[in-house]
Amino acid sequence: MDIATRVYNHKWKIDPIVRSLIDTDFYKLLMCQSVFRNKPDTQVTFSLINRSTQIPLADLIDEGELREQLDHIRSLSLSRGESTWLRGNTFYGKRQMFRPDFMEWFEALRLPPYHLERRGDQYELTFEGSWPEVMLWEIPALAVLMELRGRAVLNRMGRFELQVLYARAMTRVWEKIERLRALETLSIADFGTRRRHSFLWQDWCVQAMREGLGDSFTGTSNCLIAMRREVEAIGTNAHELPMVYAALAKSDAELARAPYDVLSDWHDEHEGNLHIILPDTYGSKGFLENAPDWLASWTGIRIDSGDPARGAAIAIDWWRARGEDPTRKRVIFSDGLDVDKIIELHRQFDGRVNVSFGWGTLLTNDFRSLVPDDALAPFSLVCKAVSANGRPTVKLSDNPEKAMGPPDEIERYKRVFGVGQQQRQPVVV
């Protein structure tokens, strides 16, 4: 695929940004099945949050074009081939990962309506409905907004300018891959769907990683690319689960138990390499200190906010205190990674734990400094669950810059979970 020529020849009315309901992250489908089984009637609202307020999305993206893309997503349903892949493929060594009742529901699904309104130079985009349905809007909605913002810049460029742009971007990715080859025990996957430059670009990055890194490249979080390129689909769970479970709690005692209730339900659903703890929703240190003993036997931990080295050290100490061997555990780093940080963390923790990396935006959307005014630089855009059954959700994180929720509820959660002074860190992407 000549991506530059494809971009230059973009003449038709709608070139679909999202091509399939499985053009999404694998963990979304795993979580969706768990929600479908355990809390199918919970009413949840998701909302777009642009952390990079200096990026005026409503000035850059035409509302009509945005609606066209969102309406197209609502027309999508699983193809026969996609359904067969989900029903019959082996994921993490397990056949029939997705149960027949879930698959029957998913095969009949069309995504529910959305609400879009312009607010100054930003868009208010929300999705309301039953949790299993609306949660599947998150990834495609983010992908659409990121790519439309990119198209707004690319539309001003000529044919040869586009060819040079993509040649430089490809060279940058390949140079990163060449540096990573030096890490003999590297284990790395693509986690870049939600804030990618485009589907075609993510697909190219996956192919480059596969060729350049061989077995060190373990797969992609994107289900459609995993299916088409015959690589592993990678993912476990995300902050969304404890955020909604916590919002449903009716007392402080229930609130304190909510993050562990999530993993108890997950334990009943999955096993083995899917037993990965994401501890930072309400502070990693307190989560681990109060965790039930059975969690120590799980496979590993994903570090997604705060100082990653400190987070890994806390996990190692916790495993040792619980009588577990850290060298048999996996630590997955996934927050704002680029090559320098990957190399640093690998050298620091290789041999102490099984180190893995989920490489996101700075793999699939690193066009920094390649156009004037840095107009293609990635930015921090998220789509989060903001309420459940009418109650607000809260996220504290290990980095208070990523915290969200009403101020009074944030203070309550800090009290319940014993979160003290936190160190602020810039949110890159």
Short mmCIF file of C-alpha atoms in Angstrom, two decimals:
data_model
loop_
_atom_site.label_atom_id
_atom_site.label_comp_id
_atom_site.label_asym_id
_atom_site.label_seq_id
_atom_site.Cartn_x
_atom_site.Cartn_y
_atom_site.Cartn_z
CA MET A 1 0.00 0.00 0.00
CA ASP A 2 1.40 3.39 -1.08
CA ILE A 3 -0.06 5.40 1.78
CA ALA A 4 1.02 8.80 0.41
CA THR A 5 -0.72 8.17 -2.92
CA ARG A 6 -3.82 6.88 -1.14
CA VAL A 7 -3.98 10.06 0.94
CA TYR A 8 -3.40 12.29 -2.10
CA ASN A 9 -6.09 10.52 -4.16
CA HIS A 10 -8.70 10.84 -1.42
CA LYS A 11 -11.57 11.97 -3.68
CA TRP A 12 -14.65 9.99 -2.66
CA LYS A 13 -17.20 11.36 -0.21
CA ILE A 14 -16.39 9.10 2.72
CA ASP A 15 -13.24 7.05 3.11
CA PRO A 16 -14.22 5.02 6.20
CA ILE A 17 -11.83 5.52 9.08
CA VAL A 18 -13.28 2.57 11.02
CA ARG A 19 -13.83 -0.42 8.75
CA SER A 20 -15.19 -2.99 11.16
CA LEU A 21 -16.58 -3.47 14.66
CA ILE A 22 -13.40 -5.43 15.39
CA ASP A 23 -11.25 -2.47 14.36
CA THR A 24 -10.86 -2.03 18.10
CA ASP A 25 -8.63 -3.12 20.95
CA PHE A 26 -8.79 -6.76 22.02
CA TYR A 27 -9.21 -5.86 25.68
CA LYS A 28 -12.46 -4.07 24.80
CA LEU A 29 -13.99 -7.32 23.60
CA LEU A 30 -12.69 -9.25 26.60
CA MET A 31 -14.13 -6.64 28.97
CA CYS A 32 -17.35 -6.49 27.00
CA GLN A 33 -17.91 -10.20 27.47
CA SER A 34 -17.29 -9.85 31.22
CA VAL A 35 -19.73 -6.92 31.44
CA PHE A 36 -22.27 -8.79 29.30
CA ARG A 37 -22.13 -11.64 31.81
CA ASN A 38 -21.96 -9.70 35.09
CA LYS A 39 -23.56 -6.24 34.66
CA PRO A 40 -25.48 -6.14 31.37
CA ASP A 41 -28.20 -3.74 32.54
CA THR A 42 -25.92 -1.06 33.98
CA GLN A 43 -26.54 2.28 32.27
CA VAL A 44 -23.28 4.07 31.47
CA THR A 45 -22.34 7.37 29.86
CA PHE A 46 -19.05 7.78 28.00
CA SER A 47 -17.71 11.22 27.15
CA LEU A 48 -14.90 12.60 25.01
CA ILE A 49 -12.20 14.39 27.03
CA ASN A 50 -9.52 16.42 25.23
CA ARG A 51 -6.70 16.80 27.75
CA SER A 52 -4.76 18.87 25.18
CA THR A 53 -7.09 21.86 25.18
CA GLN A 54 -4.71 23.82 22.94
CA ILE A 55 -5.86 21.57 20.06
CA PRO A 56 -9.16 23.16 18.86
CA LEU A 57 -10.84 20.06 17.47
CA ALA A 58 -14.05 21.83 16.45
CA ASP A 59 -12.07 24.37 14.40
CA LEU A 60 -10.03 21.65 12.69
CA ILE A 61 -12.70 19.00 12.04
CA ASP A 62 -15.84 19.64 10.01
CA GLU A 63 -18.91 18.61 11.99
CA GLY A 64 -20.64 17.14 8.95
CA GLU A 65 -17.65 14.96 8.14
CA LEU A 66 -17.43 13.83 11.75
CA ARG A 67 -21.11 12.87 11.73
CA GLU A 68 -20.64 10.93 8.49
CA GLN A 69 -17.88 8.86 10.05
CA LEU A 70 -19.84 8.22 13.26
CA ASP A 71 -22.97 7.31 11.29
CA HIS A 72 -20.92 4.90 9.20
CA ILE A 73 -19.75 3.15 12.39
CA ARG A 74 -23.38 2.73 13.44
CA SER A 75 -24.04 0.87 10.17
CA LEU A 76 -21.35 -1.74 10.85
CA SER A 77 -21.94 -5.31 11.96
CA LEU A 78 -19.74 -8.38 12.19
CA SER A 79 -18.96 -10.10 8.92
CA ARG A 80 -19.12 -13.87 8.69
CA GLY A 81 -15.33 -14.07 8.55
CA GLU A 82 -14.92 -11.87 11.61
CA SER A 83 -17.43 -13.92 13.56
CA THR A 84 -15.69 -17.14 12.56
CA TRP A 85 -12.33 -15.73 13.67
CA LEU A 86 -13.67 -14.71 17.08
CA ARG A 87 -15.54 -17.97 17.60
CA GLY A 88 -12.87 -20.36 16.40
CA ASN A 89 -9.47 -18.75 16.87
CA THR A 90 -7.12 -19.57 19.74
CA PHE A 91 -6.36 -16.56 21.98
CA TYR A 92 -3.72 -16.85 24.70
CA GLY A 93 -3.73 -20.62 24.15
CA LYS A 94 -7.47 -20.90 24.75
CA ARG A 95 -10.03 -21.90 22.13
CA GLN A 96 -13.54 -20.45 22.26
CA MET A 97 -12.45 -17.45 24.31
CA PHE A 98 -15.78 -15.86 23.47
CA ARG A 99 -18.84 -17.77 24.66
CA PRO A 100 -21.72 -18.60 22.27
CA ASP A 101 -24.26 -16.38 24.09
CA PHE A 102 -21.92 -13.39 23.88
CA MET A 103 -21.17 -14.05 20.22
CA GLU A 104 -24.88 -14.27 19.35
CA TRP A 105 -25.42 -10.89 21.00
CA PHE A 106 -22.34 -9.37 19.32
CA GLU A 107 -23.32 -10.65 15.88
CA ALA A 108 -26.68 -8.83 16.15
CA LEU A 109 -25.20 -5.62 17.55
CA ARG A 110 -25.35 -2.16 15.98
CA LEU A 111 -23.79 0.58 18.06
CA PRO A 112 -26.32 2.89 19.80
CA PRO A 113 -26.88 6.59 18.99
CA TYR A 114 -24.40 9.31 19.90
CA HIS A 115 -24.80 12.93 21.00
CA LEU A 116 -22.56 15.51 19.28
CA GLU A 117 -22.52 19.23 20.01
CA ARG A 118 -20.01 21.99 19.47
CA ARG A 119 -18.82 23.80 22.61
CA GLY A 120 -16.57 26.72 21.67
CA ASP A 121 -13.57 25.27 19.83
CA GLN A 122 -14.17 21.72 21.13
CA TYR A 123 -16.74 18.98 20.52
CA GLU A 124 -18.93 17.46 23.19
CA LEU A 125 -19.37 13.83 22.18
CA THR A 126 -21.22 11.43 24.48
CA PHE A 127 -22.64 7.92 24.32
CA GLU A 128 -25.37 6.73 26.68
CA GLY A 129 -26.95 3.31 27.10
CA SER A 130 -26.40 -0.19 28.39
CA TRP A 131 -22.79 -0.74 29.35
CA PRO A 132 -21.96 -3.61 26.93
CA GLU A 133 -23.18 -1.53 23.97
CA VAL A 134 -21.83 1.95 24.71
CA MET A 135 -18.39 0.74 25.82
CA LEU A 136 -17.69 -0.35 22.24
CA TRP A 137 -17.88 3.28 21.06
CA GLU A 138 -14.70 4.34 22.90
CA ILE A 139 -11.96 3.11 20.58
CA PRO A 140 -13.60 3.86 17.18
CA ALA A 141 -14.66 7.34 18.35
CA LEU A 142 -11.10 8.21 19.33
CA ALA A 143 -9.69 6.76 16.11
CA VAL A 144 -12.11 8.87 14.05
CA LEU A 145 -11.25 12.13 15.80
CA MET A 146 -7.51 11.52 15.64
CA GLU A 147 -7.57 10.66 11.94
CA LEU A 148 -9.90 13.53 10.96
CA ARG A 149 -7.56 15.94 12.70
CA GLY A 150 -4.70 14.44 10.69
CA ARG A 151 -6.64 14.65 7.44
CA ALA A 152 -7.29 18.34 8.05
CA VAL A 153 -3.52 18.88 7.94
CA LEU A 154 -2.79 16.42 5.12
CA ASN A 155 -5.45 17.96 2.85
CA ARG A 156 -3.27 21.08 2.56
CA MET A 157 -0.29 19.12 1.27
CA GLY A 158 0.73 18.32 -2.30
CA ARG A 159 1.58 14.96 -3.84
CA PHE A 160 5.37 15.10 -3.44
CA GLU A 161 5.12 16.74 -0.03
CA LEU A 162 3.02 13.78 1.15
CA GLN A 163 5.48 11.29 -0.31
CA VAL A 164 8.36 12.93 1.55
CA LEU A 165 6.31 13.13 4.76
CA TYR A 166 5.54 9.42 4.79
CA ALA A 167 9.07 8.49 3.74
CA ARG A 168 10.41 10.43 6.73
CA ALA A 169 7.84 8.91 9.08
CA MET A 170 8.62 5.39 7.84
CA THR A 171 12.33 6.02 8.30
CA ARG A 172 11.69 7.20 11.85
CA VAL A 173 9.75 4.04 12.72
CA TRP A 174 12.39 1.80 11.16
CA GLU A 175 15.21 3.56 13.02
CA LYS A 176 13.33 2.94 16.28
CA ILE A 177 12.96 -0.72 15.37
CA GLU A 178 16.68 -1.00 14.61
CA ARG A 179 17.52 0.37 18.06
CA LEU A 180 15.16 -2.10 19.73
CA ARG A 181 16.86 -5.04 17.99
CA ALA A 182 19.73 -4.68 20.45
CA LEU A 183 17.49 -5.89 23.30
CA GLU A 184 17.88 -9.66 23.13
CA THR A 185 14.99 -10.56 25.45
CA LEU A 186 12.61 -7.86 24.21
CA SER A 187 8.87 -8.58 24.28
CA ILE A 188 6.80 -5.81 22.71
CA ALA A 189 3.31 -5.39 21.22
CA ASP A 190 1.43 -2.66 19.36
CA PHE A 191 -1.04 -0.85 21.65
CA GLY A 192 -1.60 2.10 19.31
CA THR A 193 -5.19 1.85 18.01
CA ARG A 194 -6.95 4.62 19.92
CA ARG A 195 -4.62 7.47 19.01
CA ARG A 196 -3.17 6.23 15.73
CA HIS A 197 -2.44 8.44 12.74
CA SER A 198 -4.68 6.25 10.59
CA PHE A 199 -5.70 2.62 10.13
CA LEU A 200 -3.39 2.23 7.14
CA TRP A 201 -0.49 3.65 9.11
CA GLN A 202 -1.09 1.39 12.12
CA ASP A 203 -1.26 -1.59 9.75
CA TRP A 204 2.07 -0.53 8.20
CA CYS A 205 3.68 -0.15 11.65
CA VAL A 206 2.56 -3.64 12.65
CA GLN A 207 4.06 -5.12 9.48
CA ALA A 208 7.31 -3.20 10.05
CA MET A 209 7.51 -4.41 13.66
CA ARG A 210 6.86 -7.98 12.59
CA GLU A 211 9.59 -7.93 9.95
CA GLY A 212 12.08 -5.90 11.95
CA LEU A 213 11.76 -7.56 15.35
CA GLY A 214 10.72 -11.11 14.52
CA ASP A 215 9.66 -13.11 17.58
CA SER A 216 10.30 -10.13 19.87
CA PHE A 217 7.13 -8.62 18.40
CA THR A 218 4.33 -10.43 20.22
CA GLY A 219 1.27 -8.99 18.45
CA THR A 220 -1.18 -6.12 18.25
CA SER A 221 -4.09 -4.92 20.34
CA ASN A 222 -6.06 -4.26 17.13
CA CYS A 223 -8.34 -7.22 16.39
CA LEU A 224 -8.87 -6.46 12.69
CA ILE A 225 -5.15 -6.15 12.01
CA ALA A 226 -4.45 -9.26 14.10
CA MET A 227 -6.94 -11.21 12.00
CA ARG A 228 -5.73 -9.93 8.62
CA ARG A 229 -1.99 -10.17 9.37
CA GLU A 230 -2.28 -13.43 11.32
CA VAL A 231 -0.57 -12.13 14.45
CA GLU A 232 -1.60 -12.48 18.09
CA ALA A 233 -4.37 -10.27 19.47
CA ILE A 234 -3.02 -8.77 22.72
CA GLY A 235 -4.85 -7.26 25.70
CA THR A 236 -6.45 -7.85 29.08
CA ASN A 237 -8.49 -5.18 30.93
CA ALA A 238 -8.58 -1.44 31.58
CA HIS A 239 -9.55 1.23 34.13
CA GLU A 240 -13.12 1.29 32.89
CA LEU A 241 -14.07 -1.81 34.90
CA PRO A 242 -13.08 -0.57 38.39
CA MET A 243 -14.37 2.93 37.60
CA VAL A 244 -17.88 1.66 36.88
CA TYR A 245 -17.90 -0.94 39.65
CA ALA A 246 -16.82 1.77 42.11
CA ALA A 247 -19.51 4.18 40.93
CA LEU A 248 -22.14 1.52 41.67
CA ALA A 249 -20.94 1.09 45.28
CA LYS A 250 -23.53 2.17 47.86
CA SER A 251 -21.17 2.66 50.80
CA ASP A 252 -17.52 3.37 51.54
CA ALA A 253 -17.03 -0.30 52.42
CA GLU A 254 -18.42 -1.39 49.04
CA LEU A 255 -16.31 1.24 47.35
CA ALA A 256 -13.13 -0.10 48.97
CA ARG A 257 -13.98 -3.63 47.74
CA ALA A 258 -14.98 -2.60 44.20
CA PRO A 259 -11.54 -2.92 42.50
CA TYR A 260 -11.17 -6.44 43.89
CA ASP A 261 -14.74 -7.38 42.93
CA VAL A 262 -13.76 -6.55 39.36
CA LEU A 263 -10.86 -8.98 39.44
CA SER A 264 -12.93 -11.64 41.18
CA ASP A 265 -15.38 -11.52 38.27
CA TRP A 266 -12.43 -11.50 35.84
CA HIS A 267 -10.95 -14.53 37.59
CA ASP A 268 -14.16 -16.44 36.96
CA GLU A 269 -14.04 -15.42 33.29
CA HIS A 270 -10.37 -15.92 32.40
CA GLU A 271 -7.16 -17.63 33.44
CA GLY A 272 -3.43 -17.83 32.71
CA ASN A 273 -1.89 -14.93 30.82
CA LEU A 274 -5.08 -12.90 31.11
CA HIS A 275 -4.51 -12.68 34.86
CA ILE A 276 -2.87 -9.26 34.64
CA ILE A 277 -3.57 -6.71 37.40
CA LEU A 278 -4.05 -3.03 36.52
CA PRO A 279 -3.61 -1.51 40.00
CA ASP A 280 -3.39 2.26 39.46
CA THR A 281 -7.05 3.32 39.09
CA TYR A 282 -7.14 4.39 42.74
CA GLY A 283 -3.43 4.29 43.55
CA SER A 284 -1.17 1.28 43.00
CA LYS A 285 0.49 1.26 46.42
CA GLY A 286 -2.77 1.16 48.39
CA PHE A 287 -4.33 -1.31 45.98
CA LEU A 288 -1.50 -3.80 46.47
CA GLU A 289 -1.25 -3.30 50.23
CA ASN A 290 -4.94 -4.14 50.67
CA ALA A 291 -5.19 -6.81 47.96
CA PRO A 292 -6.49 -10.28 48.88
CA ASP A 293 -3.86 -13.01 48.98
CA TRP A 294 -5.18 -14.79 45.89
CA LEU A 295 -4.19 -11.85 43.66
CA ALA A 296 -0.51 -12.42 44.40
CA SER A 297 -0.64 -15.63 42.38
CA TRP A 298 -1.77 -13.82 39.23
CA THR A 299 0.54 -13.68 36.23
CA GLY A 300 1.61 -10.04 36.35
CA ILE A 301 0.89 -6.32 36.48
CA ARG A 302 0.44 -3.56 33.90
CA ILE A 303 2.03 -0.18 34.74
CA ASP A 304 0.01 2.61 33.10
CA SER A 305 0.63 5.82 35.04
CA GLY A 306 3.08 7.50 37.38
CA ASP A 307 6.81 6.75 37.48
CA PRO A 308 7.04 3.36 35.70
CA ALA A 309 10.25 2.31 37.45
CA ARG A 310 8.75 3.09 40.85
CA GLY A 311 5.58 1.18 39.93
CA ALA A 312 7.57 -1.88 38.93
CA ALA A 313 9.68 -1.72 42.11
CA ILE A 314 6.52 -1.55 44.24
CA ALA A 315 5.17 -4.63 42.44
CA ILE A 316 8.41 -6.56 42.96
CA ASP A 317 8.43 -5.76 46.68
CA TRP A 318 4.76 -6.77 46.94
CA TRP A 319 5.35 -10.14 45.29
CA ARG A 320 8.30 -10.85 47.55
CA ALA A 321 6.28 -9.91 50.66
CA ARG A 322 3.56 -12.34 49.53
CA GLY A 323 6.01 -15.19 49.03
CA GLU A 324 6.02 -15.01 45.23
CA ASP A 325 9.08 -15.10 42.95
CA PRO A 326 9.18 -11.84 40.91
CA THR A 327 11.32 -13.46 38.22
CA ARG A 328 8.31 -15.63 37.35
CA LYS A 329 6.00 -12.61 37.07
CA ARG A 330 5.35 -10.27 34.15
CA VAL A 331 5.43 -6.46 34.25
CA ILE A 332 3.85 -4.75 31.25
CA PHE A 333 4.81 -1.10 30.73
CA SER A 334 2.27 0.82 28.63
CA ASP A 335 2.27 4.53 29.49
CA GLY A 336 3.62 7.08 26.99
CA LEU A 337 6.45 4.85 25.79
CA ASP A 338 9.05 5.63 23.18
CA VAL A 339 12.35 3.96 22.36
CA ASP A 340 14.56 5.66 24.98
CA LYS A 341 12.16 4.78 27.81
CA ILE A 342 11.68 1.22 26.51
CA ILE A 343 15.44 0.64 26.44
CA GLU A 344 15.91 2.20 29.89
CA LEU A 345 13.16 0.14 31.53
CA HIS A 346 14.26 -3.06 29.82
CA ARG A 347 17.84 -2.66 31.06
CA GLN A 348 16.64 -1.79 34.56
CA PHE A 349 14.21 -4.70 35.03
CA ASP A 350 15.26 -7.47 32.63
CA GLY A 351 16.06 -10.52 34.77
CA ARG A 352 14.26 -9.11 37.81
CA VAL A 353 10.85 -9.76 36.18
CA ASN A 354 9.57 -10.81 32.76
CA VAL A 355 9.43 -7.42 31.05
CA SER A 356 6.91 -6.59 28.32
CA PHE A 357 5.93 -3.38 26.56
CA GLY A 358 2.68 -2.17 25.06
CA TRP A 359 3.85 0.53 22.63
CA GLY A 360 1.09 2.97 21.78
CA THR A 361 0.82 6.44 20.31
CA LEU A 362 4.52 7.05 19.72
CA LEU A 363 4.60 3.95 17.54
CA THR A 364 1.45 4.56 15.50
CA ASN A 365 1.35 8.38 15.48
CA ASP A 366 4.84 9.84 15.72
CA PHE A 367 4.85 12.62 13.14
CA ARG A 368 6.44 15.10 15.54
CA SER A 369 8.36 17.94 13.85
CA LEU A 370 7.64 16.56 10.35
CA VAL A 371 5.25 19.35 9.29
CA PRO A 372 5.23 23.12 9.94
CA ASP A 373 4.01 24.24 13.37
CA ASP A 374 4.17 20.58 14.43
CA ALA A 375 0.55 20.32 13.26
CA LEU A 376 0.60 16.50 13.25
CA ALA A 377 2.05 16.03 16.73
CA PRO A 378 0.02 13.52 18.77
CA PHE A 379 -2.07 14.82 21.64
CA SER A 380 -3.92 13.42 24.64
CA LEU A 381 -7.51 12.56 23.76
CA VAL A 382 -9.53 10.04 25.77
CA CYS A 383 -13.10 8.76 25.91
CA LYS A 384 -14.03 7.68 29.43
CA ALA A 385 -16.99 6.33 31.35
CA VAL A 386 -18.19 9.41 33.28
CA SER A 387 -21.27 7.98 35.00
CA ALA A 388 -22.93 4.66 35.85
CA ASN A 389 -26.61 4.43 36.77
CA GLY A 390 -26.56 8.19 37.23
CA ARG A 391 -23.59 8.22 39.63
CA PRO A 392 -20.30 9.90 38.62
CA THR A 393 -17.22 7.82 38.00
CA VAL A 394 -13.81 8.71 39.43
CA LYS A 395 -10.25 7.91 38.46
CA LEU A 396 -7.34 8.91 40.69
CA SER A 397 -4.40 7.28 38.85
CA ASP A 398 -0.79 7.30 40.04
CA ASN A 399 -0.45 10.60 38.19
CA PRO A 400 -2.93 13.25 39.38
CA GLU A 401 -2.75 14.86 35.92
CA LYS A 402 -4.86 11.90 34.74
CA ALA A 403 -7.41 12.15 37.56
CA MET A 404 -11.06 12.69 36.64
CA GLY A 405 -14.38 13.10 38.42
CA PRO A 406 -16.20 15.71 40.57
CA PRO A 407 -13.82 17.31 43.12
CA ASP A 408 -15.85 16.19 46.15
CA GLU A 409 -15.92 12.60 44.89
CA ILE A 410 -12.19 12.69 44.16
CA GLU A 411 -11.58 13.69 47.79
CA ARG A 412 -13.88 10.92 49.02
CA TYR A 413 -12.09 8.32 46.91
CA LYS A 414 -8.70 9.55 48.15
CA ARG A 415 -9.91 9.08 51.72
CA VAL A 416 -11.38 5.63 51.13
CA PHE A 417 -8.34 4.35 49.24
CA GLY A 418 -5.78 6.11 51.44
CA VAL A 419 -4.16 8.08 48.64
CA GLY A 420 -1.77 10.67 50.00
CA GLN A 421 0.52 13.12 48.25
CA GLN A 422 1.06 12.24 44.59
CA GLN A 423 3.77 13.31 42.15
CA ARG A 424 2.50 15.11 39.07
CA GLN A 425 3.99 14.12 35.73
CA PRO A 426 3.34 15.61 32.29
CA VAL A 427 0.84 13.68 30.20
CA VAL A 428 2.54 13.24 26.83
CA VAL A 429 -0.15 11.19 25.06
#
